[in-house]
PDB file of C-alpha atoms in Angstrom:
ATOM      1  CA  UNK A   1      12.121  -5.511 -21.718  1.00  0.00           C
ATOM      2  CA  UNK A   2      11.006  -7.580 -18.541  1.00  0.00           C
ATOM      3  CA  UNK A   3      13.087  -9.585 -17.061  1.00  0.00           C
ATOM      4  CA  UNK A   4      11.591 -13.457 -17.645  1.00  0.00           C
ATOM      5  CA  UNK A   5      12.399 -15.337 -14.458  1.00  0.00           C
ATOM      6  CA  UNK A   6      12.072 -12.799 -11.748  1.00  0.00           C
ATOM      7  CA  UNK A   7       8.488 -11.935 -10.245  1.00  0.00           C
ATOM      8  CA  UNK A   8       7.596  -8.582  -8.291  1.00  0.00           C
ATOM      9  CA  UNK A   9       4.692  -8.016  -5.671  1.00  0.00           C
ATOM     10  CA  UNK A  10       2.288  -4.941  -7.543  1.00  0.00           C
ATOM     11  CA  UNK A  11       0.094  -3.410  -4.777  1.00  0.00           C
ATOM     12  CA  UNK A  12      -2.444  -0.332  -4.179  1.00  0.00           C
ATOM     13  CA  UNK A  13      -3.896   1.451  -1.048  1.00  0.00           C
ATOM     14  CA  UNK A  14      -7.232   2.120  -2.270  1.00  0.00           C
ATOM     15  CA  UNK A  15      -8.010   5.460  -0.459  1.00  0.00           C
ATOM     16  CA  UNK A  16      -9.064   8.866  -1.215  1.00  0.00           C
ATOM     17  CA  UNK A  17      -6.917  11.955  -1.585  1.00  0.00           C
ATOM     18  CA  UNK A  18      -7.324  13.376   1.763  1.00  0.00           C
ATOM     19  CA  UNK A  19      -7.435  10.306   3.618  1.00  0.00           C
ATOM     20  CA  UNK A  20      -3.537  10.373   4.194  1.00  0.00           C
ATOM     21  CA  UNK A  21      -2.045  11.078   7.698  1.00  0.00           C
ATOM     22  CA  UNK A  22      -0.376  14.068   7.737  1.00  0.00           C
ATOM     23  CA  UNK A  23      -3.955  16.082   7.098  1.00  0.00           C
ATOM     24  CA  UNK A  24      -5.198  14.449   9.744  1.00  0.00           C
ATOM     25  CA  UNK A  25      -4.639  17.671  11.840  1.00  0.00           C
ATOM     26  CA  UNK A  26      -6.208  19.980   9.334  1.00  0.00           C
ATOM     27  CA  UNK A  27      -9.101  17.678   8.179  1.00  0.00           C
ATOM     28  CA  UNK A  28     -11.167  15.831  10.814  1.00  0.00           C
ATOM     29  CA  UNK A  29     -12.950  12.151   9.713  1.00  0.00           C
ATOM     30  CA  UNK A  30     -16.004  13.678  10.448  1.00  0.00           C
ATOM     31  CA  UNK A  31     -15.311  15.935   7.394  1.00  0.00           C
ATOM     32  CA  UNK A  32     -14.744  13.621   4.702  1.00  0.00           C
ATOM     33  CA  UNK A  33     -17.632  12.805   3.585  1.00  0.00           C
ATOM     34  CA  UNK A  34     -17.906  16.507   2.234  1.00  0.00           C
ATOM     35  CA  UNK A  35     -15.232  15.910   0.692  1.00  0.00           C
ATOM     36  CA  UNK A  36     -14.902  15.505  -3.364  1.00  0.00           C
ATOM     37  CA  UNK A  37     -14.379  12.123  -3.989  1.00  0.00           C
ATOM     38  CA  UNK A  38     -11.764  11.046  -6.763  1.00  0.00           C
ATOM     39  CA  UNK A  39     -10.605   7.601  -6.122  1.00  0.00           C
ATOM     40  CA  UNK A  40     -13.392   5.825  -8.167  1.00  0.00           C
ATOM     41  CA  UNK A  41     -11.766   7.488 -11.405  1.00  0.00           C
ATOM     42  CA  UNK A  42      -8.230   7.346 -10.768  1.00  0.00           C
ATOM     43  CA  UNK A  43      -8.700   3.351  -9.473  1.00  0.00           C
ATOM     44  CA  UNK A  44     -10.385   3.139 -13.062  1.00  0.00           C
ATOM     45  CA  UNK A  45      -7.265   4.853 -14.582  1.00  0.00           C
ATOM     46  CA  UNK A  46      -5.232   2.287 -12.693  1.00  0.00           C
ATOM     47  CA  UNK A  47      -7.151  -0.870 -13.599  1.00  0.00           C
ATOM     48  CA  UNK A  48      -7.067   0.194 -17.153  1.00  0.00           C
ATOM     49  CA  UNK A  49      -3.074   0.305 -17.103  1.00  0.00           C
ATOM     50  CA  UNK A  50      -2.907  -3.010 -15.521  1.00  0.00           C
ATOM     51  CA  UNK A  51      -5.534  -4.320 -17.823  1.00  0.00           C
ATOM     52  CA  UNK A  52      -3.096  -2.768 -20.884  1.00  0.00           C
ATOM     53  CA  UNK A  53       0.053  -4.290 -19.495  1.00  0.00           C
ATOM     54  CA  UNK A  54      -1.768  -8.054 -18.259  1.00  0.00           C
ATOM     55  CA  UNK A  55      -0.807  -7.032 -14.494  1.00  0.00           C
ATOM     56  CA  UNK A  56      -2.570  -8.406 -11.527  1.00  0.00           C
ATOM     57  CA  UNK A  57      -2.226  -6.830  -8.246  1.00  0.00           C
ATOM     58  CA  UNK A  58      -3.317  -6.512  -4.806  1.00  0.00           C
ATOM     59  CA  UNK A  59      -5.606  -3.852  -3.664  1.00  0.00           C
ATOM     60  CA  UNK A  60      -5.127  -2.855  -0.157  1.00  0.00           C
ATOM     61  CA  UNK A  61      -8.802  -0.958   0.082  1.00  0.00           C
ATOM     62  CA  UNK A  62     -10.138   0.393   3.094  1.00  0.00           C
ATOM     63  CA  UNK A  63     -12.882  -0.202   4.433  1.00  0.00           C
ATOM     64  CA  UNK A  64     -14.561   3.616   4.531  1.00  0.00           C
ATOM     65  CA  UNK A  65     -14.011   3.621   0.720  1.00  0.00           C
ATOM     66  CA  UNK A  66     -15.384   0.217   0.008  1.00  0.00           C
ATOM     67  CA  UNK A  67     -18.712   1.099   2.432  1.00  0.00           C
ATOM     68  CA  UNK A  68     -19.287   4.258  -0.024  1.00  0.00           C
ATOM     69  CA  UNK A  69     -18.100   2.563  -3.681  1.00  0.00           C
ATOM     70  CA  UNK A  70     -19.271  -1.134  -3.396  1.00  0.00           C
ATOM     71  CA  UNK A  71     -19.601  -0.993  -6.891  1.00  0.00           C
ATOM     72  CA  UNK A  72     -15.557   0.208  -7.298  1.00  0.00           C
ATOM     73  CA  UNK A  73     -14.784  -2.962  -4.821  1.00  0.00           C
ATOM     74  CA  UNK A  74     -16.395  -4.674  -6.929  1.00  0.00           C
ATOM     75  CA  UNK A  75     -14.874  -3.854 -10.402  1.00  0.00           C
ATOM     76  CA  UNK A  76     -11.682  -4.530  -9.204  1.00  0.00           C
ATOM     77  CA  UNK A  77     -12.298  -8.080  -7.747  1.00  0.00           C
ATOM     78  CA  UNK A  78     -13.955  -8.940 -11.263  1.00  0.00           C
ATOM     79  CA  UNK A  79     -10.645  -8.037 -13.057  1.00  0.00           C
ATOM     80  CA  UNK A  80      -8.737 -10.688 -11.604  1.00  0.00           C
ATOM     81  CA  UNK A  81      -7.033  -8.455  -8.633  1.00  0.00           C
ATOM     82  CA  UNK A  82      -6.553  -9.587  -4.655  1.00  0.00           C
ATOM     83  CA  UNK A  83      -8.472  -7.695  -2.224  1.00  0.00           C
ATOM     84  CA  UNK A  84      -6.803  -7.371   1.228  1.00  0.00           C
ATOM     85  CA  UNK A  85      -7.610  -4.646   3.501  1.00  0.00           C
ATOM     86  CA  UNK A  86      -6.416  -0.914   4.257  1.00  0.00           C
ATOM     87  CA  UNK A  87      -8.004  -0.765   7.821  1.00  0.00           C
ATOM     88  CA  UNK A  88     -11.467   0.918   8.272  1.00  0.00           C
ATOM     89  CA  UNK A  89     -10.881   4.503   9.017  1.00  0.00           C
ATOM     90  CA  UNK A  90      -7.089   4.890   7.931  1.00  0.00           C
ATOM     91  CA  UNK A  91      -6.257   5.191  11.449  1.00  0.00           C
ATOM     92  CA  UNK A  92      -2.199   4.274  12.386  1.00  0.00           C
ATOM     93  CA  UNK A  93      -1.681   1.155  14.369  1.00  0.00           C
ATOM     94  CA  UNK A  94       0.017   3.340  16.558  1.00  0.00           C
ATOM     95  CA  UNK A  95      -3.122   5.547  17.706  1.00  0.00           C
ATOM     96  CA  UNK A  96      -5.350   2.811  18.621  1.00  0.00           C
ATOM     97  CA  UNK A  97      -6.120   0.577  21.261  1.00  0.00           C
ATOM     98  CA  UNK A  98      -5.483  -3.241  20.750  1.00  0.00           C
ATOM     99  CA  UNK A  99      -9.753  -3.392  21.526  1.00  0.00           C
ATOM    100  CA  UNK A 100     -10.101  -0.670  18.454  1.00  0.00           C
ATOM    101  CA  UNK A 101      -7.543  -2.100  15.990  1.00  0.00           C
ATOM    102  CA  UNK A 102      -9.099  -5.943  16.521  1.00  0.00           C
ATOM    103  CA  UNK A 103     -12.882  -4.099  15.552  1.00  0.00           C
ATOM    104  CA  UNK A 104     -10.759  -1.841  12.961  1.00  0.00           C
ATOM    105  CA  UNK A 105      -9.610  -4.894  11.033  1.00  0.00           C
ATOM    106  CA  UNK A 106     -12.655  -7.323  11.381  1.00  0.00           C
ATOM    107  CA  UNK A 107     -15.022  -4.930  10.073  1.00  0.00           C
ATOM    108  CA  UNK A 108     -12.802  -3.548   7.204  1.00  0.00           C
ATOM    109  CA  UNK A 109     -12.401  -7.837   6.614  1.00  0.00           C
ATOM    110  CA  UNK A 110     -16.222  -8.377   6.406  1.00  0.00           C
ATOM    111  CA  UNK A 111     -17.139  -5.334   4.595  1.00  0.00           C
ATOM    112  CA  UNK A 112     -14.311  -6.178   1.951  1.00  0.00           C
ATOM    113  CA  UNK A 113     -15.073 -10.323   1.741  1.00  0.00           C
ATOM    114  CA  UNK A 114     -18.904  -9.558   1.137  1.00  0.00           C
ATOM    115  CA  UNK A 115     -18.160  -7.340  -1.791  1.00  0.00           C
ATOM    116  CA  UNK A 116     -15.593  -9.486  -3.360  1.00  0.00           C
ATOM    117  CA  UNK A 117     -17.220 -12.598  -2.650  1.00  0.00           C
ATOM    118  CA  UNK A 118     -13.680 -13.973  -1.996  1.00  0.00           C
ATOM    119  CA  UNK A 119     -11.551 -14.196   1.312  1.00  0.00           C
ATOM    120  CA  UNK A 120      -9.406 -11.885   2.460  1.00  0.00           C
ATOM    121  CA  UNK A 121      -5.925 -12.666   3.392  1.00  0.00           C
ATOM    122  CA  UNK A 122      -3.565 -10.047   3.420  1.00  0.00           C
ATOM    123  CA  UNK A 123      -3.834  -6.383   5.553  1.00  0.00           C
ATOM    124  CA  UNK A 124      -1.533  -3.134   5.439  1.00  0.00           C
ATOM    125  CA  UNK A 125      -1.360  -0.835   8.172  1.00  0.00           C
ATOM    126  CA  UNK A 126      -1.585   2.927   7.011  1.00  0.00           C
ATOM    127  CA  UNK A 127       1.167   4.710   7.075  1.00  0.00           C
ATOM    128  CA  UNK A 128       3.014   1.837   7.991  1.00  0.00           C
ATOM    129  CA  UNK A 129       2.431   1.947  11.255  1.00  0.00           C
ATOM    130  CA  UNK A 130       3.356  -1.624  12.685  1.00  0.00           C
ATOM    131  CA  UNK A 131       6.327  -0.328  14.204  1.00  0.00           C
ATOM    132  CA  UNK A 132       8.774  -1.442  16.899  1.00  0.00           C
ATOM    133  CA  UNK A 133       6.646  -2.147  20.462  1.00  0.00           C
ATOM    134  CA  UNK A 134       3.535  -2.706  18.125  1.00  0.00           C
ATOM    135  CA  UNK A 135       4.010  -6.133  17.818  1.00  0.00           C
ATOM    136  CA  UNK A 136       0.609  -6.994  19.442  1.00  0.00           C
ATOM    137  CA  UNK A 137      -0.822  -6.194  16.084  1.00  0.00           C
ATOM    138  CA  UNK A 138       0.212  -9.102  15.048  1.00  0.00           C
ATOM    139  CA  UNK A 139      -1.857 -11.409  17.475  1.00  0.00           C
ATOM    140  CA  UNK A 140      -4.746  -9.666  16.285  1.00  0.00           C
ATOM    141  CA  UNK A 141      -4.448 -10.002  12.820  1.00  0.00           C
ATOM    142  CA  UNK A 142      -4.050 -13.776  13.202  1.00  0.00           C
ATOM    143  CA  UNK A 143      -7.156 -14.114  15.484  1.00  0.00           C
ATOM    144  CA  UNK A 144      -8.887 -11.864  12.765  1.00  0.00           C
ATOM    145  CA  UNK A 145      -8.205 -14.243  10.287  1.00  0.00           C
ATOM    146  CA  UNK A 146      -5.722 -12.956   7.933  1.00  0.00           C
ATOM    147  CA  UNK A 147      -2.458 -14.761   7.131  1.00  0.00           C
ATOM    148  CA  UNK A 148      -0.299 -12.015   5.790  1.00  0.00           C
ATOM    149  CA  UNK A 149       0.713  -8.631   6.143  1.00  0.00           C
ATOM    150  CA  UNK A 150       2.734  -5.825   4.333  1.00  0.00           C
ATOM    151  CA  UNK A 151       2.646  -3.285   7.161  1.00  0.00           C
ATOM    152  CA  UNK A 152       6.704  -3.225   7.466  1.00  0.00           C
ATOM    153  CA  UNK A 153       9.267  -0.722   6.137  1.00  0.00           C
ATOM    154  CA  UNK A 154      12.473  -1.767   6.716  1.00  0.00           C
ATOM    155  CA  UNK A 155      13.957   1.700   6.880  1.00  0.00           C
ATOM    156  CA  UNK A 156      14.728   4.481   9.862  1.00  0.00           C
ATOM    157  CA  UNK A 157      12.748   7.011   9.492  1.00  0.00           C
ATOM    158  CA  UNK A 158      11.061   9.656  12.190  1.00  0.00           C
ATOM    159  CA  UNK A 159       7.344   8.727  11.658  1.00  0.00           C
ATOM    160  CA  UNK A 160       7.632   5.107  10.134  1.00  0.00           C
ATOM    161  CA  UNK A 161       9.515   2.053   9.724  1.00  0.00           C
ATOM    162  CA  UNK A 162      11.139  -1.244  10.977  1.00  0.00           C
ATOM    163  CA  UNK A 163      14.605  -1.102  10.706  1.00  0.00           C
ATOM    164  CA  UNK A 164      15.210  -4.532  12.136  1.00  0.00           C
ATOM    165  CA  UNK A 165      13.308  -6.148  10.006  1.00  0.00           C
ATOM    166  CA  UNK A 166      14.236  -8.861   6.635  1.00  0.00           C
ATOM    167  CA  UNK A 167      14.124  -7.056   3.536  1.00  0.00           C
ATOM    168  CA  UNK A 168      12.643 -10.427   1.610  1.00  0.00           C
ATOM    169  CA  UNK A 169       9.256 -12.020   2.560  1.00  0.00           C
ATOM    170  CA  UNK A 170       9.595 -13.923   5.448  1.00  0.00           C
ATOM    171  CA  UNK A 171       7.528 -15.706   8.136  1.00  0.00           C
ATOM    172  CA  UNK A 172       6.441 -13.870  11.800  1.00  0.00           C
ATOM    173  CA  UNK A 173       5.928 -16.492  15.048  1.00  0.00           C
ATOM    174  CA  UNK A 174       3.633 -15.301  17.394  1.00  0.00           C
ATOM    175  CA  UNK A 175       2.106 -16.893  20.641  1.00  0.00           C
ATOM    176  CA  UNK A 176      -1.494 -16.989  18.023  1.00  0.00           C
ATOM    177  CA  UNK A 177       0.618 -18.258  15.159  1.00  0.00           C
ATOM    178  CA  UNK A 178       2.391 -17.562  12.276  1.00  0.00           C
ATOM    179  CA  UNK A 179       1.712 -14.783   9.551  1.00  0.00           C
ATOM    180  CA  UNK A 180       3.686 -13.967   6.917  1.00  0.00           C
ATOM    181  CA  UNK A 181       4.782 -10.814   5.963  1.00  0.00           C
ATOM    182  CA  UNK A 182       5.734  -9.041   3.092  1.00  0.00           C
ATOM    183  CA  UNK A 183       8.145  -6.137   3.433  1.00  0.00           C
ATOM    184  CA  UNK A 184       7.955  -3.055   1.176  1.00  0.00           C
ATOM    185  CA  UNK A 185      10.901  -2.943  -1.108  1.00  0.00           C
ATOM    186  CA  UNK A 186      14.129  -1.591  -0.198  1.00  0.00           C
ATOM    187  CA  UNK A 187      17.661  -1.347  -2.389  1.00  0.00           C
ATOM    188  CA  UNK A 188      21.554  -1.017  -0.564  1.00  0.00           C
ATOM    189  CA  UNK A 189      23.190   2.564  -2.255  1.00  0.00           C
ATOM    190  CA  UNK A 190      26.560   2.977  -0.631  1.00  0.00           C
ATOM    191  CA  UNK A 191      26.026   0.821   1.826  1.00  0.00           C
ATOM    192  CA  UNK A 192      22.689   2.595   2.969  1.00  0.00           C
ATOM    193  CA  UNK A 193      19.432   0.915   2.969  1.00  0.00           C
ATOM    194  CA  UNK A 194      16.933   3.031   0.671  1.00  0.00           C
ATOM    195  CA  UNK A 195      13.308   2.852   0.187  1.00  0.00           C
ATOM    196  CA  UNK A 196      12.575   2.211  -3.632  1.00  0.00           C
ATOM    197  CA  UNK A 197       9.039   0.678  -3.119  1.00  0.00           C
ATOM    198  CA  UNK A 198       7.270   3.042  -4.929  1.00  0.00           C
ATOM    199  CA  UNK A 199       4.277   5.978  -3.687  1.00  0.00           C
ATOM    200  CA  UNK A 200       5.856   9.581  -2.639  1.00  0.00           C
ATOM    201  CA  UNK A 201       9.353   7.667  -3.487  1.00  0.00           C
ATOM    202  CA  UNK A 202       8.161   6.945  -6.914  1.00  0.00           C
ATOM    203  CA  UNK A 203       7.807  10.922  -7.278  1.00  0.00           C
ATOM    204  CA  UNK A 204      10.377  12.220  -5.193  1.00  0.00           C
ATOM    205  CA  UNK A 205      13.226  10.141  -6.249  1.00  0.00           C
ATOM    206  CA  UNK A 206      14.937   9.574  -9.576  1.00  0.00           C
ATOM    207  CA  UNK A 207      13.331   6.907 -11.694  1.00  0.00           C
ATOM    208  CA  UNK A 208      16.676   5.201 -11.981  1.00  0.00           C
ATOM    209  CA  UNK A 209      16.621   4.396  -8.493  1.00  0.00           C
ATOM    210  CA  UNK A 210      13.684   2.777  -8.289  1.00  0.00           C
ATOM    211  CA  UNK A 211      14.744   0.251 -10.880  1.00  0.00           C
ATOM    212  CA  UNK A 212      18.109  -0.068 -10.075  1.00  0.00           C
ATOM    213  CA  UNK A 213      16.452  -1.339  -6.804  1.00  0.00           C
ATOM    214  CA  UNK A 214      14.024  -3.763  -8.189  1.00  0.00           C
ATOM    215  CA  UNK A 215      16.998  -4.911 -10.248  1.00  0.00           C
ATOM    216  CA  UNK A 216      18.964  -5.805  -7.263  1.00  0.00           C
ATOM    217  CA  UNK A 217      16.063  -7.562  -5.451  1.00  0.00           C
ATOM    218  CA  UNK A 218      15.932  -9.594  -8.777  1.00  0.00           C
ATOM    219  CA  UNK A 219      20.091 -10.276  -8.332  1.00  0.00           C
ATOM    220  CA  UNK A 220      18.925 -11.268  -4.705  1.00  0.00           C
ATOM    221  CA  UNK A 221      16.631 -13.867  -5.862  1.00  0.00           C
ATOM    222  CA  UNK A 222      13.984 -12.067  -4.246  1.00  0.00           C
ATOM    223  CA  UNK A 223      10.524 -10.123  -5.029  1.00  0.00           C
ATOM    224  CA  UNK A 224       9.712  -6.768  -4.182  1.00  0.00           C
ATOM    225  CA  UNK A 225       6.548  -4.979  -3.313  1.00  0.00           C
ATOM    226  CA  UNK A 226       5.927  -2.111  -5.101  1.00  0.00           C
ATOM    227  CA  UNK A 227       2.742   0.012  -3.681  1.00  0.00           C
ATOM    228  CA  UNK A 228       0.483   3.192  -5.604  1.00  0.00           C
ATOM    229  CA  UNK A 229      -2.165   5.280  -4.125  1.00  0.00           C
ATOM    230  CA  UNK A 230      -4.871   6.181  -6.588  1.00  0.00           C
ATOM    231  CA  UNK A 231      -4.532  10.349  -5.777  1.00  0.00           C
ATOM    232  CA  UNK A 232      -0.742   9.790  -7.136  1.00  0.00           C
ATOM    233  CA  UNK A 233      -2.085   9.692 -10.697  1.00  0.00           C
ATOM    234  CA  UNK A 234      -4.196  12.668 -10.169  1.00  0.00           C
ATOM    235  CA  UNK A 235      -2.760  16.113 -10.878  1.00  0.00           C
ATOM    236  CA  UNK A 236      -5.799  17.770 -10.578  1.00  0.00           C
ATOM    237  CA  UNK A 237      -6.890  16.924  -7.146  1.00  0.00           C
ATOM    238  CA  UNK A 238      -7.769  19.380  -4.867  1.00  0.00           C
ATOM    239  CA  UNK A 239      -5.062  21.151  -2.640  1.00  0.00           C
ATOM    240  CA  UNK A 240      -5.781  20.995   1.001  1.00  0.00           C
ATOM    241  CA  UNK A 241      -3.911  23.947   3.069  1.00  0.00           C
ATOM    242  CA  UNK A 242      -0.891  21.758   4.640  1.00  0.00           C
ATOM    243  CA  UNK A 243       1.954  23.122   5.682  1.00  0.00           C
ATOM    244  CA  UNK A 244       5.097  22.999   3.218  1.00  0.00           C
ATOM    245  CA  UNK A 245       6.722  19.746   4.088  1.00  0.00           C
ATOM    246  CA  UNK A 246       3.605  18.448   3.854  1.00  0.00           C
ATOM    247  CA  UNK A 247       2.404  19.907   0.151  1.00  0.00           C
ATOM    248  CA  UNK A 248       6.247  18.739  -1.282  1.00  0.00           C
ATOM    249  CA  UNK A 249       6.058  15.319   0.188  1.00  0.00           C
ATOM    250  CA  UNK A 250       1.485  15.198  -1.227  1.00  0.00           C
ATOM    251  CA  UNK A 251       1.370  16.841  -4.174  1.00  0.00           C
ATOM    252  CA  UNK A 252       5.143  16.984  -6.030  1.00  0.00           C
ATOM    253  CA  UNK A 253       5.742  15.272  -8.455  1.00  0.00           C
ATOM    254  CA  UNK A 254       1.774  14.059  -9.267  1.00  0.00           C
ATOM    255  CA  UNK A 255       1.894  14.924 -12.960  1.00  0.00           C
ATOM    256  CA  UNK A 256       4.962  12.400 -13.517  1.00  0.00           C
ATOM    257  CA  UNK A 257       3.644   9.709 -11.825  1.00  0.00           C
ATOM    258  CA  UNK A 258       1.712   7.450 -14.229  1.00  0.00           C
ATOM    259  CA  UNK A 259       4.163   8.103 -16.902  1.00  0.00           C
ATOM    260  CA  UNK A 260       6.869   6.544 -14.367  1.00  0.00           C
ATOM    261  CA  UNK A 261       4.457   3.634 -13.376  1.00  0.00           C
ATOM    262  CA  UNK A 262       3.923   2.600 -16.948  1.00  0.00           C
ATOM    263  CA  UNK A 263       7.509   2.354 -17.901  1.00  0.00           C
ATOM    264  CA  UNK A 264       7.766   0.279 -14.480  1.00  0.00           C
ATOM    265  CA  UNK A 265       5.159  -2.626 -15.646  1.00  0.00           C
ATOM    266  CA  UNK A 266       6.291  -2.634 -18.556  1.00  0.00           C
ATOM    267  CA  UNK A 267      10.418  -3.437 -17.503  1.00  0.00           C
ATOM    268  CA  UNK A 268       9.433  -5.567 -14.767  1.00  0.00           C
ATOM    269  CA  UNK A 269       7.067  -8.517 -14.014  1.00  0.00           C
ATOM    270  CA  UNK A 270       4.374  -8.172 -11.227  1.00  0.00           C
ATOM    271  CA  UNK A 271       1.615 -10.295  -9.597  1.00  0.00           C
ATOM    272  CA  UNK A 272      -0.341 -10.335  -6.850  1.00  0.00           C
ATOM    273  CA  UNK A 273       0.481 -11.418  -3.436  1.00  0.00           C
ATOM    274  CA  UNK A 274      -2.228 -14.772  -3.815  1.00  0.00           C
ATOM    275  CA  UNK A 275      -0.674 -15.347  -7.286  1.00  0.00           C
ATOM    276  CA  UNK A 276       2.812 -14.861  -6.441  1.00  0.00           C
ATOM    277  CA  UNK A 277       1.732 -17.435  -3.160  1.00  0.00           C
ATOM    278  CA  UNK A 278       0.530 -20.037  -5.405  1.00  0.00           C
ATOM    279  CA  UNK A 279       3.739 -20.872  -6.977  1.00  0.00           C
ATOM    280  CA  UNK A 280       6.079 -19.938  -3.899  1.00  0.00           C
ATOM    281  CA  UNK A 281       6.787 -20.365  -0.347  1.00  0.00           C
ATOM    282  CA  UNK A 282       8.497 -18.585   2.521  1.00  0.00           C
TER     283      UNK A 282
END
């Protein structure tokens, strides 16, 4: 049953199975395009559950996907969803120049307004990789034109995450303005902070974590945001020769996944980041 009063944040990084950054050593950019594409179908997939279950969410698409499916960018605007943006190229925060992430995040903007036909707000870093001593991204996503972001993890971990950071939505001041941002959910277990916002922790960890998390935000009065990737409902993809950390943390637990994510919208309420922002403030 979902709960009636509480409303969660439902997002997706619209990219394709070997876009992710740990095979960035054994797959150069240059090599994608040969690549078999799979996110068209398993978006589809997606879109049909949140059709089944009236969800609307925000699709965090990059830009390289959007430039090559138009038609996918498309689909998804015209069911009701936000589009915000992934980035171009899927390239961290933390591996680019201020000059490169300002033409990163304008292009992946212009590409992503003129197939929606609507403006777009909102922008996720990949991999999460607004980190401590990054904060300059911020300026530039406010001179870019966007007015929120969902970039921060407020965990510790080795390649990600902003410890420091509020665990509910709150509001960033910068010398360009103010943006506000929209952490990725996180529960307390023993006193620990734990990441229970969904992707590889969706598949890795027990199911009963992941709501017993969203069920505390909901005791906390506040939303969480819960993210997918479309290759996390697809089995079948092909296997890319990564080394074993690597494969576990990709590929485990992929046949599980949209069985878990339909018991998920159907417990608990979610929107989209513009809905949710229509009715609340920060």
């Amino acid at each position: 049953m979902r709960s009636p009063d509480r409303v969660h944040l439902f997002s997706v990084d619209v990219e394709e199975h070997f876009q992710v950054s740990a095979f960035d050593r054994i797959l150069s950019r240059d090599q994608w395009d040969a690549q078999p594409s799979r996110v068209e179908h398993s978006t589809d997939r997606l879109l049909e559950l949140l059709a089944r279950n009236a969800v609307v969410g925000t699709f965090f698409a990059l830009g390289w996907v959007a430039e090559r499916h138009p038609a996918l960018i498309r689909r998804i605007a015209a069911a009701g969803h936000e589009i915000a943006s992934h980035g171009g190229w899927h390239r961290k925060v933390t591996a680019m120049s201020r000059e490169e992430f300002r033409e990163d995040v304008r292009r992946s903007k212009a590409t992503l307004e003129d197939l929606s036909a609507s403006p777009v707000r909102g922008f996720r870093a990949p991999s999460f990789s607004i980190i401590p001593g990054f904060e300059w991204a911020f300026d530039v996503l406010l001179q870019a034109g966007y007015t929120y972001d969902s970039s921060l993890f407020p965990i510790r971990r080795p390649d990600y995450g902003y410890p420091g950071a509020p665990r509910a939505p709150h509001l960033i001041t910068r010398a360009s303005g103010t943006l506000l941002e929209f952490p990725m959910a996180t529960a307390t277990v023993l006193g620990i902070r734990v990441p229970v916002a969904g992707g590889g922790y969706l598949r890795q960890f027990p199911l009963g974590v992941i709501r017993r998390g969203f069920r505390q935000l909901e005791e906390a009065g506040q939303p969480g945001m819960f993210y997918i990737h479309p290759w996390e409902i697809d089995p079948d993809q092909p296997r890319l020769p990564a080394g074993r950390i690597t494969r576990i943390r990709h590929y485990r637990g992929l046949a599980k996944t949209f069985g878990r994510l339909e018991s998920l919208v159907k417990e608990f309420r979610f929107t989209s980041v513009r809905r949710w922002l229509e009715s609340n403030t920060v």
